[in-house]
């Protein structure tokens, strides 16, 4: 099995996106020797399997949690990271990657681990606040300095001749948020600025026509993409480092991190008139923590995301914190945006996955037009 890249420390944005490396998982300390047992008790290791753009955030968060845990218990904790497209990461856990926790881009991927892999409980999303999502994000644009192509909204991205850059919705979680953000924009526009008609049986014909227009709109955007990377960080590298494309469709936090790294003399951030509320969730992998005996520390690790310190770190790395005080402190970098939810526009993740990303869904139909 090919495994995602795992690194105990993370490089700056410019040095990331190397090819996936082989993973060496350290075996737990054991044996009858009392000294070895004492050593094991003083140190514990966790594996956090996450999606692409969280590398920098978890580098600092893991250090924060390690300090907290050692002060509280006297036990040293080391957290290893695995990063990649959210769908690929979920598949790796289903196939046996021993993640203590998963911190993925969307609930559907963790649901897949539960339903297909049987590796965590069906109640996973109720175990932590806010449906187990410690922060939110949305989808924005990154353009070249001076915005030479005049890209201000989704309609501009769909203009003939505009080359967009985005990850593949079949493999990346952020990619699916991007795809649905574009679809929701077109759908709401066709329905007169509201999703209310989606629930009105009398409007079925109008809704069907609007869905057709939305598919054509999103198809136009994706037919003009020269490359679809497997994950969000790969797309950032394609746009920023390789200089491909006119506009990067990206997580808000990823775009803001790239802007911080590259500076305004290279790229500019554009917020569309409407986008989607992205809620990346987290969960414990029950079968792993129970076998390894790491449940207590893994639970504390995820709970630490919701503490004031965890929320501050999230905001520092451009994720929108749930904590009101942290959000107020960082409000200058998080301007209000009109956002719709996946439930309102698509009926939740299960339906969105079936309609758009499953075999023969809308993305497959669109993909035929790219060939």
Short mmCIF file of C-alpha atoms in Angstrom, two decimals:
data_model
loop_
_atom_site.label_atom_id
_atom_site.label_comp_id
_atom_site.label_asym_id
_atom_site.label_seq_id
_atom_site.Cartn_x
_atom_site.Cartn_y
_atom_site.Cartn_z
CA UNK A 1 0.00 0.00 0.00
CA UNK A 2 1.32 3.42 -0.89
CA UNK A 3 1.13 5.64 2.17
CA UNK A 4 0.84 9.43 2.42
CA UNK A 5 3.78 11.61 3.35
CA UNK A 6 4.46 11.61 7.08
CA UNK A 7 6.86 14.05 8.68
CA UNK A 8 7.53 14.83 12.34
CA UNK A 9 8.42 18.42 11.37
CA UNK A 10 7.10 20.57 8.53
CA UNK A 11 8.80 22.74 5.94
CA UNK A 12 7.72 26.21 4.88
CA UNK A 13 5.21 26.50 2.10
CA UNK A 14 7.88 26.88 -0.58
CA UNK A 15 9.52 23.56 0.37
CA UNK A 16 6.37 21.47 0.62
CA UNK A 17 4.72 19.19 -1.90
CA UNK A 18 7.51 16.70 -2.29
CA UNK A 19 6.54 13.28 -3.55
CA UNK A 20 4.92 10.98 -1.02
CA UNK A 21 7.53 9.25 1.11
CA UNK A 22 7.51 5.80 2.60
CA UNK A 23 6.16 5.66 6.11
CA UNK A 24 8.00 4.06 8.98
CA UNK A 25 5.66 3.59 11.92
CA UNK A 26 7.48 3.09 15.17
CA UNK A 27 6.51 0.00 17.10
CA UNK A 28 5.27 0.52 20.62
CA UNK A 29 7.66 -0.11 23.48
CA UNK A 30 7.00 -3.34 25.28
CA UNK A 31 8.50 -6.49 26.67
CA UNK A 32 8.91 -7.86 30.13
CA UNK A 33 11.79 -5.61 31.03
CA UNK A 34 10.61 -3.19 33.73
CA UNK A 35 12.87 -0.40 32.49
CA UNK A 36 11.33 -0.67 29.02
CA UNK A 37 7.84 -0.55 30.52
CA UNK A 38 8.73 2.54 32.52
CA UNK A 39 10.10 4.18 29.38
CA UNK A 40 6.90 3.42 27.49
CA UNK A 41 4.83 4.97 30.26
CA UNK A 42 6.81 8.20 29.99
CA UNK A 43 6.29 8.59 26.25
CA UNK A 44 3.33 8.13 23.93
CA UNK A 45 3.02 8.62 20.17
CA UNK A 46 -0.01 9.65 18.18
CA UNK A 47 -0.55 9.66 14.43
CA UNK A 48 -2.76 12.45 13.10
CA UNK A 49 -3.92 11.78 9.53
CA UNK A 50 -4.93 15.12 8.08
CA UNK A 51 -5.62 16.89 4.79
CA UNK A 52 -3.27 19.02 2.74
CA UNK A 53 -3.30 22.61 4.05
CA UNK A 54 -3.07 21.89 7.80
CA UNK A 55 0.68 21.26 7.88
CA UNK A 56 1.77 24.58 9.35
CA UNK A 57 -1.15 24.73 11.77
CA UNK A 58 -0.49 21.30 13.28
CA UNK A 59 3.23 21.92 13.54
CA UNK A 60 2.52 24.62 16.12
CA UNK A 61 -0.57 23.00 17.61
CA UNK A 62 1.24 19.71 18.26
CA UNK A 63 3.96 21.54 20.17
CA UNK A 64 1.29 23.36 22.18
CA UNK A 65 -0.47 20.14 23.07
CA UNK A 66 2.78 18.37 23.98
CA UNK A 67 3.59 21.13 26.50
CA UNK A 68 0.08 21.01 27.94
CA UNK A 69 0.07 17.23 28.27
CA UNK A 70 3.49 17.02 29.89
CA UNK A 71 2.58 19.73 32.41
CA UNK A 72 -0.67 17.93 33.21
CA UNK A 73 0.51 14.31 33.32
CA UNK A 74 4.30 14.31 33.22
CA UNK A 75 4.09 12.20 30.06
CA UNK A 76 5.92 13.09 26.86
CA UNK A 77 3.78 12.93 23.72
CA UNK A 78 5.02 12.98 20.14
CA UNK A 79 2.53 13.59 17.35
CA UNK A 80 3.36 12.40 13.87
CA UNK A 81 1.55 13.88 10.88
CA UNK A 82 0.33 12.47 7.59
CA UNK A 83 -0.94 14.90 4.94
CA UNK A 84 -2.58 14.50 1.54
CA UNK A 85 -5.86 14.87 -0.28
CA UNK A 86 -8.67 14.26 2.21
CA UNK A 87 -10.29 11.48 0.17
CA UNK A 88 -6.95 9.72 -0.25
CA UNK A 89 -6.25 10.03 3.46
CA UNK A 90 -9.61 8.52 4.37
CA UNK A 91 -8.93 5.63 1.99
CA UNK A 92 -5.54 5.04 3.61
CA UNK A 93 -7.15 4.80 7.07
CA UNK A 94 -9.83 2.46 5.74
CA UNK A 95 -7.06 0.31 4.27
CA UNK A 96 -5.25 0.08 7.60
CA UNK A 97 -3.13 3.18 8.23
CA UNK A 98 -3.00 3.32 12.04
CA UNK A 99 -4.30 6.84 12.67
CA UNK A 100 -5.10 7.63 16.28
CA UNK A 101 -7.04 10.67 15.09
CA UNK A 102 -8.23 11.96 11.74
CA UNK A 103 -8.58 15.68 11.03
CA UNK A 104 -10.03 15.74 7.53
CA UNK A 105 -11.60 18.26 5.19
CA UNK A 106 -15.21 17.09 5.31
CA UNK A 107 -17.57 14.88 7.25
CA UNK A 108 -18.19 12.51 4.34
CA UNK A 109 -14.59 11.26 4.47
CA UNK A 110 -14.83 10.42 8.17
CA UNK A 111 -18.25 8.85 7.58
CA UNK A 112 -16.56 6.63 4.99
CA UNK A 113 -14.01 5.48 7.57
CA UNK A 114 -16.90 4.60 9.86
CA UNK A 115 -19.13 2.92 7.28
CA UNK A 116 -16.58 1.16 5.09
CA UNK A 117 -13.66 0.65 7.44
CA UNK A 118 -15.69 0.13 10.64
CA UNK A 119 -12.89 1.89 12.52
CA UNK A 120 -14.89 4.40 14.57
CA UNK A 121 -18.33 4.81 16.06
CA UNK A 122 -21.38 6.08 14.20
CA UNK A 123 -21.72 8.80 16.87
CA UNK A 124 -18.31 10.29 16.11
CA UNK A 125 -19.69 13.71 15.09
CA UNK A 126 -21.55 14.22 18.37
CA UNK A 127 -18.55 13.67 20.64
CA UNK A 128 -17.16 17.20 20.33
CA UNK A 129 -18.73 20.67 19.99
CA UNK A 130 -19.95 22.12 16.69
CA UNK A 131 -20.36 18.71 15.05
CA UNK A 132 -16.71 18.00 15.86
CA UNK A 133 -15.51 20.92 13.72
CA UNK A 134 -13.12 23.12 15.72
CA UNK A 135 -12.85 25.82 13.05
CA UNK A 136 -14.38 26.80 9.71
CA UNK A 137 -13.09 28.05 6.38
CA UNK A 138 -14.44 28.97 2.96
CA UNK A 139 -13.35 29.16 -0.67
CA UNK A 140 -11.65 32.25 -2.14
CA UNK A 141 -9.46 33.15 -5.13
CA UNK A 142 -5.77 33.92 -5.48
CA UNK A 143 -4.81 35.94 -8.57
CA UNK A 144 -1.63 37.39 -10.02
CA UNK A 145 -0.38 40.79 -8.88
CA UNK A 146 -2.65 43.57 -10.10
CA UNK A 147 -5.36 41.06 -11.01
CA UNK A 148 -4.57 41.45 -14.73
CA UNK A 149 -7.52 39.27 -15.83
CA UNK A 150 -10.04 41.22 -13.72
CA UNK A 151 -11.26 38.22 -11.72
CA UNK A 152 -13.69 39.32 -9.01
CA UNK A 153 -16.36 36.64 -8.80
CA UNK A 154 -17.27 33.13 -9.92
CA UNK A 155 -18.68 34.42 -13.21
CA UNK A 156 -15.23 35.80 -14.05
CA UNK A 157 -13.61 32.42 -13.39
CA UNK A 158 -16.00 30.89 -15.94
CA UNK A 159 -15.18 33.45 -18.66
CA UNK A 160 -13.71 31.93 -21.82
CA UNK A 161 -9.94 31.92 -21.75
CA UNK A 162 -9.54 32.08 -17.95
CA UNK A 163 -7.35 29.24 -16.70
CA UNK A 164 -8.25 28.13 -13.19
CA UNK A 165 -6.25 25.92 -10.88
CA UNK A 166 -7.90 23.59 -8.36
CA UNK A 167 -7.43 20.08 -6.96
CA UNK A 168 -9.31 17.00 -8.15
CA UNK A 169 -12.68 16.50 -6.40
CA UNK A 170 -12.21 12.74 -6.61
CA UNK A 171 -9.25 12.85 -4.24
CA UNK A 172 -9.25 16.15 -2.33
CA UNK A 173 -11.72 17.37 0.27
CA UNK A 174 -10.99 21.02 -0.38
CA UNK A 175 -11.56 20.23 -4.05
CA UNK A 176 -15.11 19.14 -3.30
CA UNK A 177 -15.79 22.29 -1.29
CA UNK A 178 -14.48 24.33 -4.28
CA UNK A 179 -16.67 22.46 -6.75
CA UNK A 180 -19.78 22.86 -4.61
CA UNK A 181 -19.03 26.54 -3.93
CA UNK A 182 -19.07 27.22 -7.69
CA UNK A 183 -22.19 25.10 -8.18
CA UNK A 184 -24.03 26.77 -5.30
CA UNK A 185 -23.21 30.22 -6.67
CA UNK A 186 -24.67 29.36 -10.07
CA UNK A 187 -27.66 27.54 -8.60
CA UNK A 188 -28.65 30.34 -6.26
CA UNK A 189 -28.26 32.89 -9.04
CA UNK A 190 -30.61 30.89 -11.26
CA UNK A 191 -33.14 30.49 -8.45
CA UNK A 192 -33.39 34.20 -7.77
CA UNK A 193 -30.90 34.44 -4.91
CA UNK A 194 -32.35 31.81 -2.58
CA UNK A 195 -32.28 28.04 -2.12
CA UNK A 196 -35.86 27.98 -0.78
CA UNK A 197 -37.25 26.61 -4.05
CA UNK A 198 -35.18 23.45 -3.60
CA UNK A 199 -37.73 22.42 -0.96
CA UNK A 200 -40.81 23.41 -2.99
CA UNK A 201 -42.34 20.55 -5.05
CA UNK A 202 -44.17 23.12 -7.16
CA UNK A 203 -40.81 24.52 -8.31
CA UNK A 204 -39.41 21.16 -9.44
CA UNK A 205 -39.21 22.09 -13.10
CA UNK A 206 -37.52 25.42 -12.35
CA UNK A 207 -35.05 23.70 -10.03
CA UNK A 208 -34.21 21.09 -12.67
CA UNK A 209 -33.43 23.83 -15.21
CA UNK A 210 -31.33 25.69 -12.63
CA UNK A 211 -29.35 22.52 -11.89
CA UNK A 212 -28.66 22.09 -15.61
CA UNK A 213 -27.39 25.67 -15.83
CA UNK A 214 -25.22 25.13 -12.75
CA UNK A 215 -23.68 22.02 -14.30
CA UNK A 216 -22.91 23.91 -17.49
CA UNK A 217 -21.40 26.77 -15.45
CA UNK A 218 -19.17 24.51 -13.36
CA UNK A 219 -18.27 22.49 -16.45
CA UNK A 220 -17.03 25.65 -18.14
CA UNK A 221 -14.75 26.37 -15.18
CA UNK A 222 -13.29 22.85 -15.08
CA UNK A 223 -12.86 22.52 -18.83
CA UNK A 224 -10.52 25.52 -18.61
CA UNK A 225 -8.30 23.96 -15.95
CA UNK A 226 -4.98 22.76 -17.38
CA UNK A 227 -4.28 20.44 -14.43
CA UNK A 228 -6.11 18.92 -11.47
CA UNK A 229 -3.75 18.17 -8.59
CA UNK A 230 -4.55 15.47 -6.05
CA UNK A 231 -4.78 17.89 -3.12
CA UNK A 232 -5.07 21.56 -2.17
CA UNK A 233 -1.38 22.08 -1.43
CA UNK A 234 -0.45 20.63 -4.79
CA UNK A 235 -2.69 23.18 -6.50
CA UNK A 236 -1.11 26.01 -4.52
CA UNK A 237 2.30 24.85 -5.69
CA UNK A 238 1.08 24.62 -9.28
CA UNK A 239 -0.19 28.19 -9.20
CA UNK A 240 2.42 29.89 -7.03
CA UNK A 241 5.62 28.00 -7.74
CA UNK A 242 5.06 26.74 -11.28
CA UNK A 243 3.23 29.87 -12.44
CA UNK A 244 0.38 27.97 -14.09
CA UNK A 245 -3.09 29.49 -14.35
CA UNK A 246 -4.78 32.85 -13.94
CA UNK A 247 -6.63 32.10 -10.70
CA UNK A 248 -6.24 29.62 -7.87
CA UNK A 249 -9.47 28.38 -6.30
CA UNK A 250 -8.47 27.68 -2.74
CA UNK A 251 -9.27 27.32 0.91
CA UNK A 252 -9.29 30.76 2.54
CA UNK A 253 -6.55 29.71 4.95
CA UNK A 254 -4.39 28.29 2.15
CA UNK A 255 -4.74 31.43 0.05
CA UNK A 256 -3.92 33.68 3.01
CA UNK A 257 -0.88 31.58 3.89
CA UNK A 258 0.37 31.78 0.30
CA UNK A 259 -0.18 35.54 0.32
CA UNK A 260 1.81 35.82 3.55
CA UNK A 261 4.62 33.70 2.09
CA UNK A 262 4.76 35.30 -1.36
CA UNK A 263 3.76 38.86 -0.51
CA UNK A 264 1.40 41.27 -2.31
CA UNK A 265 4.01 41.90 -5.01
CA UNK A 266 3.35 38.40 -6.32
CA UNK A 267 -0.28 37.46 -5.68
CA UNK A 268 -3.55 39.00 -4.48
CA UNK A 269 -6.50 37.54 -2.60
CA UNK A 270 -10.01 37.98 -4.00
CA UNK A 271 -13.16 37.11 -2.05
CA UNK A 272 -16.13 36.21 -4.26
CA UNK A 273 -19.60 37.63 -3.63
CA UNK A 274 -20.74 34.24 -2.33
CA UNK A 275 -19.02 31.09 -1.13
CA UNK A 276 -19.64 27.99 0.96
CA UNK A 277 -19.25 27.50 4.70
CA UNK A 278 -16.64 24.75 5.04
CA UNK A 279 -16.58 22.84 8.34
CA UNK A 280 -13.60 20.44 8.51
CA UNK A 281 -14.22 17.84 11.27
CA UNK A 282 -12.02 15.75 13.55
CA UNK A 283 -12.45 12.30 15.12
CA UNK A 284 -10.78 9.57 17.12
CA UNK A 285 -10.22 6.26 15.34
CA UNK A 286 -11.64 3.95 18.00
CA UNK A 287 -10.16 0.66 16.85
CA UNK A 288 -6.66 2.12 16.83
CA UNK A 289 -6.68 3.99 20.13
CA UNK A 290 -8.22 1.03 21.94
CA UNK A 291 -5.63 -1.38 20.55
CA UNK A 292 -2.72 0.98 21.24
CA UNK A 293 -4.03 2.22 24.59
CA UNK A 294 -3.91 5.86 23.47
CA UNK A 295 -7.56 6.82 23.89
CA UNK A 296 -7.03 9.17 26.84
CA UNK A 297 -4.30 11.21 25.18
CA UNK A 298 -6.04 11.16 21.78
CA UNK A 299 -9.26 12.51 23.31
CA UNK A 300 -7.32 15.23 25.09
CA UNK A 301 -5.53 16.07 21.84
CA UNK A 302 -8.77 16.73 19.98
CA UNK A 303 -10.33 18.56 22.93
CA UNK A 304 -7.30 20.87 22.96
CA UNK A 305 -8.37 22.12 19.53
CA UNK A 306 -11.42 23.71 21.16
CA UNK A 307 -9.52 25.44 23.99
CA UNK A 308 -8.67 29.16 23.83
CA UNK A 309 -5.06 28.28 23.04
CA UNK A 310 -6.06 25.89 20.25
CA UNK A 311 -8.45 28.46 18.82
CA UNK A 312 -5.77 31.15 18.87
CA UNK A 313 -3.42 28.91 16.91
CA UNK A 314 -6.16 28.13 14.39
CA UNK A 315 -6.76 31.84 13.82
CA UNK A 316 -3.03 32.47 13.52
CA UNK A 317 -2.95 30.07 10.60
CA UNK A 318 -6.00 31.65 8.98
CA UNK A 319 -8.71 29.20 10.00
CA UNK A 320 -11.85 30.90 11.27
CA UNK A 321 -12.07 29.99 14.97
CA UNK A 322 -15.33 28.94 16.61
CA UNK A 323 -14.44 30.76 19.82
CA UNK A 324 -16.06 34.21 19.82
CA UNK A 325 -13.17 35.90 21.62
CA UNK A 326 -10.58 34.56 19.18
CA UNK A 327 -12.74 35.47 16.20
CA UNK A 328 -13.17 39.00 17.54
CA UNK A 329 -9.43 39.35 18.04
CA UNK A 330 -8.76 38.33 14.44
CA UNK A 331 -11.81 39.93 12.83
CA UNK A 332 -9.68 42.17 10.59
CA UNK A 333 -8.39 39.13 8.69
CA UNK A 334 -11.81 37.46 8.53
CA UNK A 335 -14.22 39.93 6.87
CA UNK A 336 -17.86 38.95 6.68
CA UNK A 337 -18.74 36.93 3.61
CA UNK A 338 -22.05 35.66 2.29
CA UNK A 339 -21.85 31.90 2.75
CA UNK A 340 -24.32 29.08 2.22
CA UNK A 341 -24.22 25.66 3.88
CA UNK A 342 -23.97 22.28 2.26
CA UNK A 343 -27.26 21.30 3.90
CA UNK A 344 -29.13 24.26 2.40
CA UNK A 345 -27.75 23.93 -1.12
CA UNK A 346 -27.16 20.20 -1.48
CA UNK A 347 -29.09 18.36 1.22
CA UNK A 348 -25.98 17.35 3.19
CA UNK A 349 -22.78 15.51 2.36
CA UNK A 350 -24.26 12.11 1.61
CA UNK A 351 -26.52 13.53 -1.11
CA UNK A 352 -23.83 15.86 -2.43
CA UNK A 353 -21.39 12.97 -2.73
CA UNK A 354 -23.91 10.79 -4.55
CA UNK A 355 -25.05 13.55 -6.91
CA UNK A 356 -21.68 15.04 -7.75
CA UNK A 357 -18.66 12.88 -6.91
CA UNK A 358 -19.78 9.27 -7.08
CA UNK A 359 -19.36 7.30 -10.30
CA UNK A 360 -21.51 8.82 -13.05
CA UNK A 361 -22.15 11.92 -10.93
CA UNK A 362 -21.93 15.46 -12.25
CA UNK A 363 -18.14 15.62 -11.99
CA UNK A 364 -17.75 12.50 -14.11
CA UNK A 365 -20.05 14.05 -16.72
CA UNK A 366 -18.03 17.25 -16.64
CA UNK A 367 -14.78 15.30 -16.84
CA UNK A 368 -15.82 13.81 -20.17
CA UNK A 369 -15.82 17.34 -21.54
CA UNK A 370 -12.22 17.87 -20.40
CA UNK A 371 -10.90 14.99 -22.49
#
